Coordinates of C-alpha atoms and ligand atoms in Angstrom, one line a residue:
X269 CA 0.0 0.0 0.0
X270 CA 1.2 3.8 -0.7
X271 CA -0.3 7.4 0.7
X272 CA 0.8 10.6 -0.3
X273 CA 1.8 13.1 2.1
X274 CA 2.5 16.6 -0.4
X275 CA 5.0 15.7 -2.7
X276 CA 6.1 12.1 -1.0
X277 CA 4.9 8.6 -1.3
X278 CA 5.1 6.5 1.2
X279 CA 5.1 2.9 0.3
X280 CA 5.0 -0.5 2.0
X281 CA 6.1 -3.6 0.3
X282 CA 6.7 -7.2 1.5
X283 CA 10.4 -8.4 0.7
X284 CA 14.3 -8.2 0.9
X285 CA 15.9 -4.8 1.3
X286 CA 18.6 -6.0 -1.0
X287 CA 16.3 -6.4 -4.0
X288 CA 15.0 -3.0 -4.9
X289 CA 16.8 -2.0 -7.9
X290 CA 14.2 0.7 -8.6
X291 CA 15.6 2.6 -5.7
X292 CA 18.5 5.3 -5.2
X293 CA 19.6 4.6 -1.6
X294 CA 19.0 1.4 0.7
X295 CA 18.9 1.9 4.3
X296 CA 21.1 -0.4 6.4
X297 CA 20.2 -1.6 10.1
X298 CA 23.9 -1.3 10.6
X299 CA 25.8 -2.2 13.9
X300 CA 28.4 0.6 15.6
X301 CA 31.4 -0.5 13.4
X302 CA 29.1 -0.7 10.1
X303 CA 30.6 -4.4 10.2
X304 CA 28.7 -7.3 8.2
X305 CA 26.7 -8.8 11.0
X306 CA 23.6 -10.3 10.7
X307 CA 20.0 -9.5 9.8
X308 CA 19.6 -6.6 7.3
X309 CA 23.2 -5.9 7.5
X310 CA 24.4 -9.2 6.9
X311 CA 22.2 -9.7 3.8
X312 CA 23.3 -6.4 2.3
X313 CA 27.0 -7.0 2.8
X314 CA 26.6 -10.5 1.1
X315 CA 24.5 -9.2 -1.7
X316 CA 26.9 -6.5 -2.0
X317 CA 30.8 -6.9 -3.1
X318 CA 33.4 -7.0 -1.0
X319 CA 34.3 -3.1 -1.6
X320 CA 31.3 -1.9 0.4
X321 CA 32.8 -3.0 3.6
X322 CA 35.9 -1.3 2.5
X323 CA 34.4 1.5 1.9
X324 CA 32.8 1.8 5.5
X325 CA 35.7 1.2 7.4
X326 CA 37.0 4.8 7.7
X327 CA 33.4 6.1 8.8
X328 CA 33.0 3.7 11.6
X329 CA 32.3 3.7 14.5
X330 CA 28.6 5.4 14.6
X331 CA 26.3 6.2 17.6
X332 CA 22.8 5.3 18.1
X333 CA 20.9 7.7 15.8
X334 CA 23.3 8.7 13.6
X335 CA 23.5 7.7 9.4
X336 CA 26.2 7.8 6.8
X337 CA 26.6 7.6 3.2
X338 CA 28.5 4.6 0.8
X339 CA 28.5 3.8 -2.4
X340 CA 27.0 0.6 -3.5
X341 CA 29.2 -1.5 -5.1
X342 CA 27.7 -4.7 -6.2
X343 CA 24.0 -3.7 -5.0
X344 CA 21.8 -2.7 -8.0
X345 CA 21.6 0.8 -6.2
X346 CA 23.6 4.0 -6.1
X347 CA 24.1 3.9 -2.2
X348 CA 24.0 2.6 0.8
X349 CA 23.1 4.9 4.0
X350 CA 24.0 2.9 7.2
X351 CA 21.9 3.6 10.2
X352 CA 22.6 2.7 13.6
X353 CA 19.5 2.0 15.4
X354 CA 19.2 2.1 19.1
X355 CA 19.2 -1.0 21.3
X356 CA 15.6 -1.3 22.5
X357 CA 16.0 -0.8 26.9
X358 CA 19.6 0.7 26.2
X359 CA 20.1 3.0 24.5
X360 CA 17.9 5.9 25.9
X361 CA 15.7 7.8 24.4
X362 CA 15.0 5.0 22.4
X363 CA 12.2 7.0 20.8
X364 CA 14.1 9.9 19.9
X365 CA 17.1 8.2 18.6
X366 CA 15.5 5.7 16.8
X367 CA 13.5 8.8 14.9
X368 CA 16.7 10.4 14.8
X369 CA 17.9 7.1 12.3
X370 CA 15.6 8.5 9.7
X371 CA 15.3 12.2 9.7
X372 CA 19.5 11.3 9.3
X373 CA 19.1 9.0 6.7
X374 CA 17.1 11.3 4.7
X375 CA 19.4 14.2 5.1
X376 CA 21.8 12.0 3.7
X377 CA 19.9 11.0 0.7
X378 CA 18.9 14.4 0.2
X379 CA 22.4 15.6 0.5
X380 CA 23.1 13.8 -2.7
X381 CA 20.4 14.9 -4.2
X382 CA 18.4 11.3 -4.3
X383 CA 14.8 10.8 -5.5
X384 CA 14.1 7.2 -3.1
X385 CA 15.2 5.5 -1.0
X386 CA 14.3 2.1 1.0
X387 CA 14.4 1.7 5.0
X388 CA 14.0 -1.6 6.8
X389 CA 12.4 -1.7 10.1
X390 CA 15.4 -0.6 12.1
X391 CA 16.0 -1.7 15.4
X392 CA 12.6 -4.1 15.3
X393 CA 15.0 -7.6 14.9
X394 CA 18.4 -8.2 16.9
X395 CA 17.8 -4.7 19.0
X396 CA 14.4 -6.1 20.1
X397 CA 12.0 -2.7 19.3
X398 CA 9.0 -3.6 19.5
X399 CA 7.4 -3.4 15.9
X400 CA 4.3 -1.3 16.7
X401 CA 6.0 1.3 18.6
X402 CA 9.0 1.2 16.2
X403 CA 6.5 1.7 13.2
X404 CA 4.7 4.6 14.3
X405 CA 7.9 6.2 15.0
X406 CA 9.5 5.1 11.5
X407 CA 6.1 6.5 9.7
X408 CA 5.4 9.5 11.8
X409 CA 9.3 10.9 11.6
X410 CA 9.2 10.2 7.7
X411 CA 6.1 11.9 7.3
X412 CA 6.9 14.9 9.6
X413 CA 10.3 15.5 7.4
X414 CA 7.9 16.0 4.4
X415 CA 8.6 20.1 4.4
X416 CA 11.8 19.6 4.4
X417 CA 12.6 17.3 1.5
X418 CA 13.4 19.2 -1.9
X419 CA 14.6 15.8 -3.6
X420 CA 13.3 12.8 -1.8
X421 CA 10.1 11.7 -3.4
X422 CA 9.5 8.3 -2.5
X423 CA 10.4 6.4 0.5
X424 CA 9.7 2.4 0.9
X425 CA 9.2 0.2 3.8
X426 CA 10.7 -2.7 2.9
X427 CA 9.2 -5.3 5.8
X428 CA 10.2 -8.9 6.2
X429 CA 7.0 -10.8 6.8
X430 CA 3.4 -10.8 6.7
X431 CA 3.3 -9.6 10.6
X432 CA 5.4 -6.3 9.7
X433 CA 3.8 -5.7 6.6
X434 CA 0.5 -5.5 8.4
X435 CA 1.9 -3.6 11.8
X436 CA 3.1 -1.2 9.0
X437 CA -0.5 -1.0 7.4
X438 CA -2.0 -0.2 10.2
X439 CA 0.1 2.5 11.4
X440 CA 0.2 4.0 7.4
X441 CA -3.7 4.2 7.6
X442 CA -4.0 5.7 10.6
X443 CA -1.1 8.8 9.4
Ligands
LIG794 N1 15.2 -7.2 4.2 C1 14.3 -6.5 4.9 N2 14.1 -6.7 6.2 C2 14.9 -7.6 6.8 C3 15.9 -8.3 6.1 C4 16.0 -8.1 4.7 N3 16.9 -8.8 4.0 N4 16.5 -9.1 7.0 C5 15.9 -8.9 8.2 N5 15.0 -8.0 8.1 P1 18.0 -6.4 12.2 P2 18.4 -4.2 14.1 C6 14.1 -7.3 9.2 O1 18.3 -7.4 13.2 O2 17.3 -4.7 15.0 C7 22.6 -7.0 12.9 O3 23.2 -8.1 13.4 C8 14.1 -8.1 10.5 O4 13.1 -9.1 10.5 O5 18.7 -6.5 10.8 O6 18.5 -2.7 13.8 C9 23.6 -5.8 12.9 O7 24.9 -6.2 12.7 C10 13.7 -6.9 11.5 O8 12.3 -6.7 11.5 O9 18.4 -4.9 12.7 C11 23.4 -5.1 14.2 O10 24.3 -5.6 15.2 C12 14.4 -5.7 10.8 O11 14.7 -6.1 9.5 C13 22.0 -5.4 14.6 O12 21.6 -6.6 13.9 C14 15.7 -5.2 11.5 O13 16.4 -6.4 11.9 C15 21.0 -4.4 14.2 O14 19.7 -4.7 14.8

């Protein structure tokens, strides 16, 4: 499902963050070294080439909140922005610094000028968010940065699963 919010979609879609070659930036669920890991970070880094970790190393490490910009070698897109979601009872305010992931990541996409880019859910698998709460945040922050974005014209949920695909939903009908 999609709504329009001004000049931005925002979309849902069932499936792999790795396999969007329609899109200009992927979002990665990255960990504090932007190593390969597992979850959305490990399948990116094993869809991607070799280079991409390469090319993270000198940005590394980031804090809870914070996004930066790679290239995307081997990935069908033009880059990847790597966001470091907060740990879920941790890293306080969870709230705010998990919004703070994807104000972040847009700036960065908007920084190079991108049309659309693709977000998992961060922080909803190894850093335990709840999805409900972490959705609402995801969609709300996105929706709120809508003013702000001069480039950025469509922005994907890509959710793993018929349980975060309809979490999602919900949250998108009620925006
Ligand atoms: N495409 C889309 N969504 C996915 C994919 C995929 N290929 N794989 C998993 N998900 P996670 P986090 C969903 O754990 O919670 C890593 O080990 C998954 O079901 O990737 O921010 C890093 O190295 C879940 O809903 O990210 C970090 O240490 C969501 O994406 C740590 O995990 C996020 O799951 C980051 O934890």
């Amino acid at each position: 499902m999609e709504k329009k919010f001004a000049n931005l979609i925002i979309q849902l879609k069932k499936g792999d963050i790795t396999k969007q070659p329609d899109i200009d930036a992927i979002v990665n669920a990255a960990n504090a070294e932007l190593k390969i890991g597992g979850g959305v970070a490990g399948a990116i880094h094993r869809a991607g080439d070799p280079e991409l970790e390469r090319e993270t190393r000198p940005l590394a490490p980031i804090s809870p909140g914070e996004a930066v910009i790679t290239n995307a070698p081997g990935l069908p897109n033009k880059h990847v922005i790597h966001c470091l979601g907060p740990v879920f009872g941790r890293d306080e305010p969870s709230n705010r610094l998990l919004a703070d992931c994807y104000r972040n990541a847009l700036k960065c996409a908007e920084d190079k000028t991108l049309s659309s880019v693709a977000f998992p859910a961060i922080s909803t698998g190894a850093f335990g968010f709840p999805m409900q709460g972490a959705a609402k945040i995801a969609l709300e922050t996105v929706k709120n940065e809508v003013e702000f974005l001069h480039t950025v014209q469509l922005v994907r949920f890509v959710l793993f699963g018929d349980k975060a695909y309809n979490i999602h939903s919900e949250e998108l009908q009620e925006l």
